[in-house]
Amino acid sequence: MNLAIFASGTGTNAARIIDYFRGTVNVKVCLIVCNKPGAGVLAVAEKEGVPTLLIEKEPFFRGGAYVDELKGKNIDLIVLAGFLWKIPEALVRAYPGRIINIHPALLPKYGGKGMYGRHVHEAVIAAGEKESGITIHWVDEHYDHGEPIRQVKVIVEPGDTPETLAKKIHLLEYEHFPKVIEEVLTHLPNHR
Ligand code: GRF
């Protein structure tokens, strides 16, 4: 099984996923797709020896959405780990039931365009929520929208700031995302 991880940011989740599957015989992270030159995830890829594909807006949204490049690498599952662009329909159609995302809140609350990173945690705290968490879900052509696969909750404590909450949520992500990816892979139909 070949994984492609799409990420725009620091790539700490990508690093955990690569680490988790290192040494397994049948799962390989074989591509990091990134839309941001200089993003931390590119350094992670370099350190781990994972090939990268730097993508641009025009071909992604109005061209072939890099489907040929992905098909050329025999990608079985696309994992979005902090990827900030919406997934174009062409890509969703090319990989039906084969794209998953992680979101740092309990969807359907605190999702959608602009709801990423610090913005999510600020909104959760400002609303006085008593809990937050992570949502791992299937991806369709709407932001943070497809069917949930797994949600894990964390308590928002009275003294929590966006930073402390982000830290707790990142730890949850590191713990659960690689395992959920593994489970998803075991249930994928065996064709590309
Ligand atoms: C994670 O919190 C993830 O939930 C969100 O983007 C963040 C990526 O963090 N979609 P990192 O780049 O893996 O550190």
CSV table of C-alpha atoms and ligand atoms in Angstrom, one decimal:
chain,number,residue,atom,x,y,z
A,1,MET,CA,0.0,0.0,0.0
A,2,ASN,CA,1.4,3.4,-1.0
A,3,LEU,CA,0.6,6.5,0.9
A,4,ALA,CA,0.8,10.1,-0.2
A,5,ILE,CA,0.7,12.7,2.5
A,6,PHE,CA,-0.5,16.2,1.6
A,7,ALA,CA,0.7,18.9,4.0
A,8,SER,CA,1.3,22.7,3.9
A,9,GLY,CA,2.8,23.2,7.3
A,10,THR,CA,5.4,22.0,9.8
A,11,GLY,CA,4.6,18.4,9.1
A,12,THR,CA,4.9,17.0,12.6
A,13,ASN,CA,2.0,14.6,11.9
A,14,ALA,CA,3.7,13.6,8.6
A,15,ALA,CA,6.8,12.8,10.6
A,16,ARG,CA,4.9,10.6,13.0
A,17,ILE,CA,3.1,8.8,10.2
A,18,ILE,CA,6.4,8.1,8.4
A,19,ASP,CA,7.9,6.9,11.6
A,20,TYR,CA,5.0,4.6,12.4
A,21,PHE,CA,5.2,2.8,9.0
A,22,ARG,CA,8.9,2.7,8.9
A,23,GLY,CA,10.0,-0.9,8.6
A,24,THR,CA,6.6,-2.3,7.8
A,25,VAL,CA,6.7,-4.4,4.7
A,26,ASN,CA,3.4,-3.6,3.1
A,27,VAL,CA,2.8,0.2,3.8
A,28,LYS,CA,5.0,2.9,2.5
A,29,VAL,CA,4.9,6.7,2.6
A,30,CYS,CA,6.1,7.3,-0.9
A,31,LEU,CA,5.2,10.9,-1.6
A,32,ILE,CA,4.9,14.2,0.3
A,33,VAL,CA,2.7,16.7,-1.6
A,34,CYS,CA,3.1,20.3,-0.5
A,35,ASN,CA,1.9,23.6,-1.9
A,36,LYS,CA,4.2,25.8,0.2
A,37,PRO,CA,7.9,26.3,-0.8
A,38,GLY,CA,10.0,26.3,2.4
A,39,ALA,CA,7.3,24.5,4.6
A,40,GLY,CA,8.7,22.4,7.4
A,41,VAL,CA,7.2,19.3,6.0
A,42,LEU,CA,9.6,19.5,3.1
A,43,ALA,CA,12.5,19.3,5.5
A,44,VAL,CA,10.9,16.3,7.2
A,45,ALA,CA,10.6,14.6,3.8
A,46,GLU,CA,14.2,15.3,3.0
A,47,LYS,CA,15.4,14.0,6.3
A,48,GLU,CA,13.4,10.8,5.8
A,49,GLY,CA,14.3,10.4,2.1
A,50,VAL,CA,10.7,10.6,1.0
A,51,PRO,CA,10.2,12.2,-2.5
A,52,THR,CA,8.3,15.4,-2.7
A,53,LEU,CA,5.9,17.1,-5.1
A,54,LEU,CA,5.6,20.8,-4.9
A,55,ILE,CA,2.2,21.7,-6.4
A,56,GLU,CA,0.8,25.0,-7.8
A,57,LYS,CA,-2.6,26.5,-7.7
A,58,GLU,CA,-3.4,26.7,-11.4
A,59,PRO,CA,-2.7,23.0,-12.4
A,60,PHE,CA,-4.2,21.8,-9.1
A,61,PHE,CA,-7.6,23.6,-9.4
A,62,ARG,CA,-7.9,24.2,-13.1
A,63,GLY,CA,-5.7,21.5,-14.6
A,64,GLY,CA,-5.4,17.8,-14.0
A,65,ALA,CA,-5.1,18.2,-10.2
A,66,TYR,CA,-1.8,16.2,-10.4
A,67,VAL,CA,-3.8,13.0,-10.8
A,68,ASP,CA,-1.3,11.7,-13.4
A,69,GLU,CA,1.6,12.2,-11.0
A,70,LEU,CA,-0.2,10.4,-8.2
A,71,LYS,CA,-1.4,7.5,-10.5
A,72,GLY,CA,2.2,7.2,-11.7
A,73,LYS,CA,3.3,6.5,-8.1
A,74,ASN,CA,0.5,3.9,-7.6
A,75,ILE,CA,-0.9,5.8,-4.6
A,76,ASP,CA,-3.5,3.8,-2.7
A,77,LEU,CA,-4.5,6.4,0.0
A,78,ILE,CA,-4.1,10.1,0.2
A,79,VAL,CA,-3.7,11.4,3.7
A,80,LEU,CA,-4.2,15.1,4.4
A,81,ALA,CA,-2.2,16.2,7.4
A,82,GLY,CA,-2.4,20.0,7.7
A,83,PHE,CA,-3.1,20.6,4.0
A,84,LEU,CA,-4.9,23.9,3.6
A,85,TRP,CA,-6.2,23.9,0.1
A,86,LYS,CA,-9.6,22.4,-0.8
A,87,ILE,CA,-9.4,19.2,-2.7
A,88,PRO,CA,-10.7,19.7,-6.2
A,89,GLU,CA,-13.4,17.5,-7.6
A,90,ALA,CA,-11.1,16.0,-10.2
A,91,LEU,CA,-8.9,14.5,-7.4
A,92,VAL,CA,-11.9,13.4,-5.3
A,93,ARG,CA,-13.3,11.6,-8.4
A,94,ALA,CA,-9.9,10.0,-9.1
A,95,TYR,CA,-9.6,8.7,-5.5
A,96,PRO,CA,-13.1,7.8,-4.4
A,97,GLY,CA,-13.1,6.6,-0.7
A,98,ARG,CA,-9.3,7.0,-0.7
A,99,ILE,CA,-8.7,10.4,0.8
A,100,ILE,CA,-8.7,11.1,4.5
A,101,ASN,CA,-8.1,14.3,6.6
A,102,ILE,CA,-7.5,15.1,10.2
A,103,HIS,CA,-9.1,18.2,11.7
A,104,PRO,CA,-8.1,19.6,15.2
A,105,ALA,CA,-11.7,19.9,16.5
A,106,LEU,CA,-14.9,18.0,16.9
A,107,LEU,CA,-16.5,18.4,13.4
A,108,PRO,CA,-19.0,19.5,12.3
A,109,LYS,CA,-18.3,22.3,14.8
A,110,TYR,CA,-15.3,24.6,14.1
A,111,GLY,CA,-14.6,23.4,10.5
A,112,GLY,CA,-14.7,25.0,7.1
A,113,LYS,CA,-12.6,27.6,5.3
A,114,GLY,CA,-10.3,29.6,7.5
A,115,MET,CA,-10.8,27.2,10.4
A,116,TYR,CA,-7.3,25.9,10.8
A,117,GLY,CA,-4.5,25.9,13.4
A,118,ARG,CA,-4.8,28.6,16.0
A,119,HIS,CA,-8.1,29.9,14.6
A,120,VAL,CA,-9.8,26.7,15.6
A,121,HIS,CA,-8.5,26.6,19.2
A,122,GLU,CA,-9.3,30.4,19.6
A,123,ALA,CA,-12.9,29.8,18.5
A,124,VAL,CA,-13.3,26.8,20.7
A,125,ILE,CA,-12.1,28.7,23.8
A,126,ALA,CA,-14.0,31.9,23.0
A,127,ALA,CA,-17.2,29.8,22.8
A,128,GLY,CA,-16.6,28.4,26.2
A,129,GLU,CA,-16.6,24.8,25.0
A,130,LYS,CA,-15.9,22.2,27.7
A,131,GLU,CA,-14.4,19.8,25.2
A,132,SER,CA,-12.6,19.7,21.9
A,133,GLY,CA,-10.7,17.0,20.1
A,134,ILE,CA,-9.8,15.6,16.7
A,135,THR,CA,-11.8,14.3,13.8
A,136,ILE,CA,-10.4,12.0,11.2
A,137,HIS,CA,-12.8,11.9,8.2
A,138,TRP,CA,-13.3,10.9,4.6
A,139,VAL,CA,-12.7,13.8,2.2
A,140,ASP,CA,-15.2,15.1,-0.4
A,141,GLU,CA,-15.1,18.4,-2.3
A,142,HIS,CA,-16.3,20.5,0.6
A,143,TYR,CA,-14.0,21.7,3.4
A,144,ASP,CA,-14.0,19.5,6.5
A,145,HIS,CA,-17.1,17.8,5.3
A,146,GLY,CA,-17.0,14.0,4.6
A,147,GLU,CA,-18.1,11.1,6.7
A,148,PRO,CA,-16.3,10.9,10.1
A,149,ILE,CA,-14.0,7.8,10.7
A,150,ARG,CA,-12.9,8.6,14.2
A,151,GLN,CA,-13.3,11.3,16.8
A,152,VAL,CA,-11.4,11.5,20.0
A,153,LYS,CA,-12.2,14.1,22.7
A,154,VAL,CA,-10.1,16.1,25.1
A,155,ILE,CA,-11.2,18.3,28.0
A,156,VAL,CA,-10.9,22.0,27.6
A,157,GLU,CA,-9.7,23.1,31.1
A,158,PRO,CA,-10.5,26.6,32.5
A,159,GLY,CA,-6.9,27.8,32.2
A,160,ASP,CA,-6.4,26.5,28.6
A,161,THR,CA,-5.1,28.9,26.0
A,162,PRO,CA,-5.0,28.3,22.2
A,163,GLU,CA,-1.4,27.2,22.7
A,164,THR,CA,-2.0,24.7,25.5
A,165,LEU,CA,-5.1,23.3,23.7
A,166,ALA,CA,-3.1,23.0,20.4
A,167,LYS,CA,-0.5,21.0,22.3
A,168,LYS,CA,-2.9,18.6,23.8
A,169,ILE,CA,-4.6,18.1,20.4
A,170,HIS,CA,-1.4,17.6,18.6
A,171,LEU,CA,-0.5,14.8,21.1
A,172,LEU,CA,-3.9,13.2,20.4
A,173,GLU,CA,-3.2,13.4,16.7
A,174,TYR,CA,0.2,11.7,17.0
A,175,GLU,CA,-1.3,8.9,19.0
A,176,HIS,CA,-4.4,8.2,16.8
A,177,PHE,CA,-3.8,9.3,13.3
A,178,PRO,CA,-1.2,6.6,12.2
A,179,LYS,CA,-3.3,3.8,13.8
A,180,VAL,CA,-6.5,5.0,12.1
A,181,ILE,CA,-4.6,5.1,8.8
A,182,GLU,CA,-3.5,1.6,9.4
A,183,GLU,CA,-7.1,0.5,10.1
A,184,VAL,CA,-8.4,2.3,7.0
A,185,LEU,CA,-5.7,0.6,4.8
A,186,THR,CA,-6.8,-2.8,6.0
A,187,HIS,CA,-10.3,-2.1,4.8
A,188,LEU,CA,-9.5,-0.6,1.5
A,189,PRO,CA,-10.6,-2.5,-1.6
A,190,ASN,CA,-7.6,-3.9,-3.3
A,191,HIS,CA,-7.4,-2.0,-6.5
A,192,ARG,CA,-6.0,1.3,-7.7
B,1,GRF,C1,-2.9,19.5,12.7
B,1,GRF,O1,-3.3,20.0,13.9
B,1,GRF,C2,-4.0,19.0,11.8
B,1,GRF,O2,-5.1,18.6,12.6
B,1,GRF,C3,-4.4,20.2,11.0
B,1,GRF,O3,-3.2,20.8,10.7
B,1,GRF,C4,-2.3,20.5,11.8
B,1,GRF,C5,-1.0,20.1,11.1
B,1,GRF,O4,0.0,20.1,12.0
B,1,GRF,N1,-5.2,19.8,9.9
B,1,GRF,P1,1.5,19.6,11.7
B,1,GRF,O5,1.9,20.3,10.4
B,1,GRF,O6,1.3,18.1,11.4
B,1,GRF,O7,2.3,19.9,12.8
